[in-house]
Short mmCIF file of C-alpha atoms in Angstrom, two decimals:
data_model
loop_
_atom_site.label_atom_id
_atom_site.label_comp_id
_atom_site.label_asym_id
_atom_site.label_seq_id
_atom_site.Cartn_x
_atom_site.Cartn_y
_atom_site.Cartn_z
CA UNK A 30 0.00 0.12 0.09
CA UNK A 31 3.09 2.37 0.64
CA UNK A 32 4.38 1.68 -2.83
CA UNK A 33 0.68 2.57 -4.24
CA UNK A 34 0.39 5.86 -1.81
CA UNK A 35 3.72 6.89 -3.29
CA UNK A 36 2.83 6.09 -6.90
CA UNK A 37 -0.30 8.59 -6.70
CA UNK A 38 1.78 11.37 -4.78
CA UNK A 39 4.52 11.46 -7.37
CA UNK A 40 1.95 11.40 -10.13
CA UNK A 41 0.30 14.47 -8.68
CA UNK A 42 2.89 16.70 -7.39
CA UNK A 43 6.24 17.86 -8.41
CA UNK A 44 9.30 16.08 -7.00
CA UNK A 45 10.61 17.58 -3.82
CA UNK A 46 7.47 19.36 -2.84
CA UNK A 47 6.80 19.41 0.74
CA UNK A 48 3.06 18.19 1.16
CA UNK A 49 1.11 18.95 4.33
CA UNK A 50 -0.44 15.39 5.37
CA UNK A 51 -3.06 14.19 7.48
CA UNK A 52 -3.32 10.77 8.93
CA UNK A 53 -6.60 10.08 10.33
CA UNK A 54 -6.84 7.09 12.62
CA UNK A 55 -3.09 6.96 12.37
CA UNK A 56 -2.28 3.71 14.82
CA UNK A 57 1.36 3.72 15.84
CA UNK A 58 2.16 6.31 13.00
CA UNK A 59 3.73 3.98 10.63
CA UNK A 60 2.63 5.76 7.81
CA UNK A 61 2.83 9.15 9.35
CA UNK A 62 6.74 8.66 10.25
CA UNK A 63 7.26 7.30 6.26
CA UNK A 64 6.05 10.21 5.26
CA UNK A 65 7.87 12.52 7.47
CA UNK A 66 10.95 10.71 6.83
CA UNK A 67 10.38 11.98 3.20
CA UNK A 68 10.19 15.14 3.79
CA UNK A 69 6.47 16.20 4.21
CA UNK A 70 4.87 18.14 7.01
CA UNK A 71 2.52 15.46 8.67
CA UNK A 72 -0.19 15.74 11.40
CA UNK A 73 -1.33 12.47 12.90
CA UNK A 74 -4.96 12.23 14.60
CA UNK A 75 -5.50 9.08 16.53
CA UNK A 76 -8.41 8.41 19.32
CA UNK A 77 -6.86 5.40 20.87
CA UNK A 78 -4.60 6.57 23.97
CA UNK A 79 -2.39 3.25 23.55
CA UNK A 80 -1.99 3.68 19.88
CA UNK A 81 -1.01 7.34 20.49
CA UNK A 82 1.21 6.59 23.18
CA UNK A 83 3.10 4.12 20.86
CA UNK A 84 3.12 6.48 18.20
CA UNK A 85 4.88 9.17 20.31
CA UNK A 86 7.40 6.36 21.61
CA UNK A 87 8.15 5.81 17.73
CA UNK A 88 8.30 9.69 17.27
CA UNK A 89 10.58 10.29 19.93
CA UNK A 90 13.03 7.93 18.38
CA UNK A 91 13.45 9.84 15.45
CA UNK A 92 16.22 12.48 14.53
CA UNK A 93 15.14 15.90 15.55
CA UNK A 94 14.60 17.26 12.12
CA UNK A 95 11.76 14.54 11.59
CA UNK A 96 10.31 15.22 15.01
CA UNK A 97 9.71 18.96 13.87
CA UNK A 98 7.60 17.77 10.95
CA UNK A 99 5.17 15.61 12.74
CA UNK A 100 2.21 16.51 14.78
CA UNK A 101 0.44 14.10 16.86
CA UNK A 102 -3.09 14.79 18.17
CA UNK A 103 -5.39 12.99 20.38
CA UNK A 104 -9.08 12.85 18.69
CA UNK A 105 -11.59 11.30 16.48
CA UNK A 106 -11.38 11.22 12.80
CA UNK A 107 -15.18 12.59 12.58
CA UNK A 108 -13.99 15.78 14.56
CA UNK A 109 -11.73 17.27 11.85
CA UNK A 110 -13.42 20.57 11.45
CA UNK A 111 -12.77 20.80 15.18
CA UNK A 112 -9.35 20.85 14.64
CA UNK A 113 -8.61 22.11 11.32
CA UNK A 114 -9.61 24.80 8.79
CA UNK A 115 -10.86 23.60 5.49
CA UNK A 116 -8.51 22.95 2.80
CA UNK A 117 -5.35 22.66 5.28
CA UNK A 118 -3.90 19.65 3.87
CA UNK A 119 -2.69 18.13 0.30
CA UNK A 120 -3.00 14.55 1.34
CA UNK A 121 -5.44 12.94 3.72
CA UNK A 122 -5.01 9.43 4.62
CA UNK A 123 -7.66 7.50 6.28
CA UNK A 124 -6.26 3.48 6.50
CA UNK A 125 -8.04 1.06 8.37
CA UNK A 126 -10.67 3.20 9.88
CA UNK A 127 -13.73 3.06 8.12
CA UNK A 128 -14.35 -0.75 9.09
CA UNK A 129 -15.08 0.56 12.77
CA UNK A 130 -17.32 3.42 11.51
CA UNK A 131 -21.08 2.49 11.42
CA UNK A 132 -21.96 5.27 9.01
CA UNK A 133 -18.91 6.61 7.19
CA UNK A 134 -20.49 9.08 4.90
CA UNK A 135 -19.98 12.07 7.07
CA UNK A 136 -16.75 11.28 8.35
CA UNK A 137 -15.60 10.94 4.59
CA UNK A 138 -17.24 14.37 4.05
CA UNK A 139 -15.46 16.02 6.61
CA UNK A 140 -12.06 14.36 5.20
CA UNK A 141 -12.85 16.01 1.73
CA UNK A 142 -13.41 19.33 2.98
CA UNK A 143 -9.84 19.12 4.78
CA UNK A 144 -8.20 18.74 1.28
CA UNK A 145 -6.97 21.62 -0.73
CA UNK A 146 -7.97 22.09 -4.52
CA UNK A 147 -6.42 18.94 -6.41
CA UNK A 148 -5.74 17.24 -3.04
CA UNK A 149 -5.28 13.64 -2.30
CA UNK A 150 -7.77 11.31 -0.28
CA UNK A 151 -6.38 8.18 0.29
CA UNK A 152 -8.38 5.41 1.56
CA UNK A 153 -7.90 1.90 2.92
CA UNK A 154 -11.19 -0.36 3.47
CA UNK A 155 -11.82 -4.09 3.63
CA UNK A 156 -13.30 -5.12 0.60
CA UNK A 157 -17.25 -5.80 1.02
CA UNK A 158 -17.15 -7.51 -2.48
CA UNK A 159 -14.71 -10.41 -1.37
CA UNK A 160 -15.70 -11.59 2.04
CA UNK A 161 -16.15 -14.94 1.18
CA UNK A 162 -13.01 -15.42 -0.15
CA UNK A 163 -10.82 -16.04 2.96
CA UNK A 164 -13.27 -18.27 4.73
CA UNK A 165 -14.10 -19.94 1.33
CA UNK A 166 -9.93 -20.76 1.00
CA UNK A 167 -10.04 -21.76 4.45
CA UNK A 168 -12.65 -24.48 3.79
CA UNK A 169 -15.23 -22.48 6.31
CA UNK A 170 -17.98 -23.19 4.07
CA UNK A 171 -20.84 -21.85 6.64
CA UNK A 172 -19.12 -18.29 6.85
CA UNK A 173 -18.13 -18.14 3.32
CA UNK A 174 -21.87 -18.46 2.11
CA UNK A 175 -23.00 -16.15 4.80
CA UNK A 176 -20.47 -13.59 3.57
CA UNK A 177 -22.06 -13.27 0.09
CA UNK A 178 -25.17 -11.30 1.77
CA UNK A 179 -23.60 -8.90 4.05
CA UNK A 180 -20.85 -6.43 4.44
CA UNK A 181 -20.50 -7.41 8.17
CA UNK A 182 -17.62 -9.72 9.58
CA UNK A 183 -15.46 -10.44 12.32
CA UNK A 184 -11.90 -9.47 12.43
CA UNK A 185 -8.83 -11.03 13.39
CA UNK A 186 -9.26 -9.26 16.75
CA UNK A 187 -12.71 -10.67 17.41
CA UNK A 188 -14.26 -7.53 16.50
CA UNK A 189 -17.62 -7.19 14.74
CA UNK A 190 -17.17 -4.61 12.05
CA UNK A 191 -18.17 -3.69 8.39
CA UNK A 192 -16.67 -3.62 4.78
CA UNK A 193 -17.28 -1.27 1.81
CA UNK A 194 -18.09 -2.21 -1.55
CA UNK A 195 -16.11 -0.41 -4.42
CA UNK A 196 -19.58 0.90 -6.26
CA UNK A 197 -20.97 2.46 -3.14
CA UNK A 198 -17.55 4.22 -2.25
CA UNK A 199 -17.27 5.47 -5.68
CA UNK A 200 -20.40 7.12 -5.75
CA UNK A 201 -19.88 8.41 -2.18
CA UNK A 202 -16.65 9.84 -3.37
CA UNK A 203 -18.08 11.61 -6.16
CA UNK A 204 -20.84 13.07 -4.09
CA UNK A 205 -18.50 14.76 -1.80
CA UNK A 206 -16.30 16.32 -4.43
CA UNK A 207 -13.30 13.72 -4.32
CA UNK A 208 -14.01 11.59 -7.15
CA UNK A 209 -12.25 8.27 -7.56
CA UNK A 210 -9.02 8.76 -9.40
CA UNK A 211 -7.53 5.12 -9.10
CA UNK A 212 -7.84 2.24 -6.88
CA UNK A 213 -5.89 -0.77 -5.87
CA UNK A 214 -6.14 -4.15 -4.26
CA UNK A 215 -4.22 -5.01 -1.31
CA UNK A 216 -3.38 -8.62 0.23
CA UNK A 217 -4.49 -10.35 -3.36
CA UNK A 218 -2.70 -13.43 -2.20
CA UNK A 219 -1.35 -12.88 1.34
CA UNK A 220 -4.58 -12.72 3.19
CA UNK A 221 -4.96 -15.98 4.58
CA UNK A 222 -1.28 -15.80 6.19
CA UNK A 223 -0.96 -16.00 10.05
CA UNK A 224 -0.45 -12.80 11.62
CA UNK A 225 2.74 -14.45 13.15
CA UNK A 226 4.01 -15.96 10.14
CA UNK A 227 7.79 -15.49 9.57
CA UNK A 228 9.07 -12.88 6.91
CA UNK A 229 9.71 -15.04 3.98
CA UNK A 230 13.05 -15.04 2.37
CA UNK A 231 11.73 -14.02 -1.20
CA UNK A 232 9.85 -11.17 0.34
CA UNK A 233 11.07 -9.02 -2.56
CA UNK A 234 9.47 -11.62 -5.18
CA UNK A 235 6.33 -11.76 -2.88
CA UNK A 236 5.86 -7.98 -2.69
CA UNK A 237 6.27 -7.43 -6.60
CA UNK A 238 3.69 -10.16 -7.41
CA UNK A 239 1.21 -8.28 -4.59
CA UNK A 240 2.12 -4.80 -6.13
CA UNK A 241 1.26 -6.28 -9.65
CA UNK A 242 -1.89 -7.81 -8.59
CA UNK A 243 -3.20 -4.78 -6.66
CA UNK A 244 -3.32 -2.99 -9.94
CA UNK A 245 -4.47 -5.47 -12.65
CA UNK A 246 -7.87 -6.85 -12.95
CA UNK A 247 -9.44 -9.33 -12.33
CA UNK A 248 -7.19 -9.91 -9.14
CA UNK A 249 -7.45 -6.32 -7.40
CA UNK A 250 -11.35 -7.05 -7.35
CA UNK A 251 -10.74 -10.27 -4.99
CA UNK A 252 -8.48 -8.49 -2.92
CA UNK A 253 -8.77 -8.51 1.16
CA UNK A 254 -8.54 -4.84 1.09
CA UNK A 255 -9.04 -2.04 -1.47
CA UNK A 256 -7.01 1.16 -1.69
CA UNK A 257 -9.04 3.88 -3.15
CA UNK A 258 -7.54 7.53 -4.12
CA UNK A 259 -9.94 10.18 -4.72
CA UNK A 260 -8.77 13.83 -5.77
CA UNK A 261 -10.57 16.89 -4.36
CA UNK A 262 -12.12 18.94 -7.68
#
């Protein structure tokens, strides 16, 4: 996904331009710190105190120049209007958040308002059109059969969450003034790997295959996750 995001940024902005980035629901700050290391000014918004503490700890270990480019705020992604002025950011990330939001449209509309004209909105969501794939490959036929008729599922943490369908999100993005520019699949071949699986020796080859599949039909359509990139008009 990081490679996909970089591809979109490089395609939209001049090389070397320092971007204003908002990472909503940043978790432990993996993407926020990666983009700060690339020279961008990053604001991370996270409501989970444990995740925020982990992000602050990771940031503290970075060189001073990188620390100066990162601002961390405790807050809910649905309250962006409380913290920021409209049009304050060139790039807004919302990765792995929508599955926990029962009604995502107001959140998405708020994120779009944060974008400057031409700004990039990057969403990572669970693919509602492929919910049956993982249980099917694991021979869990009962769960697979039920998955065809719902966007609700139980994640690996045991939480009941929701997925999003590409067609519905495409319509939503158009309605909030940040129409879909491109989309990718994430975890096409690796979704059934155990969380504690060791890093394979052929990691470079694995990443190359996943990257190619993530932008190629029909493979990207059955990925576990979808990475959607909208552009503010």
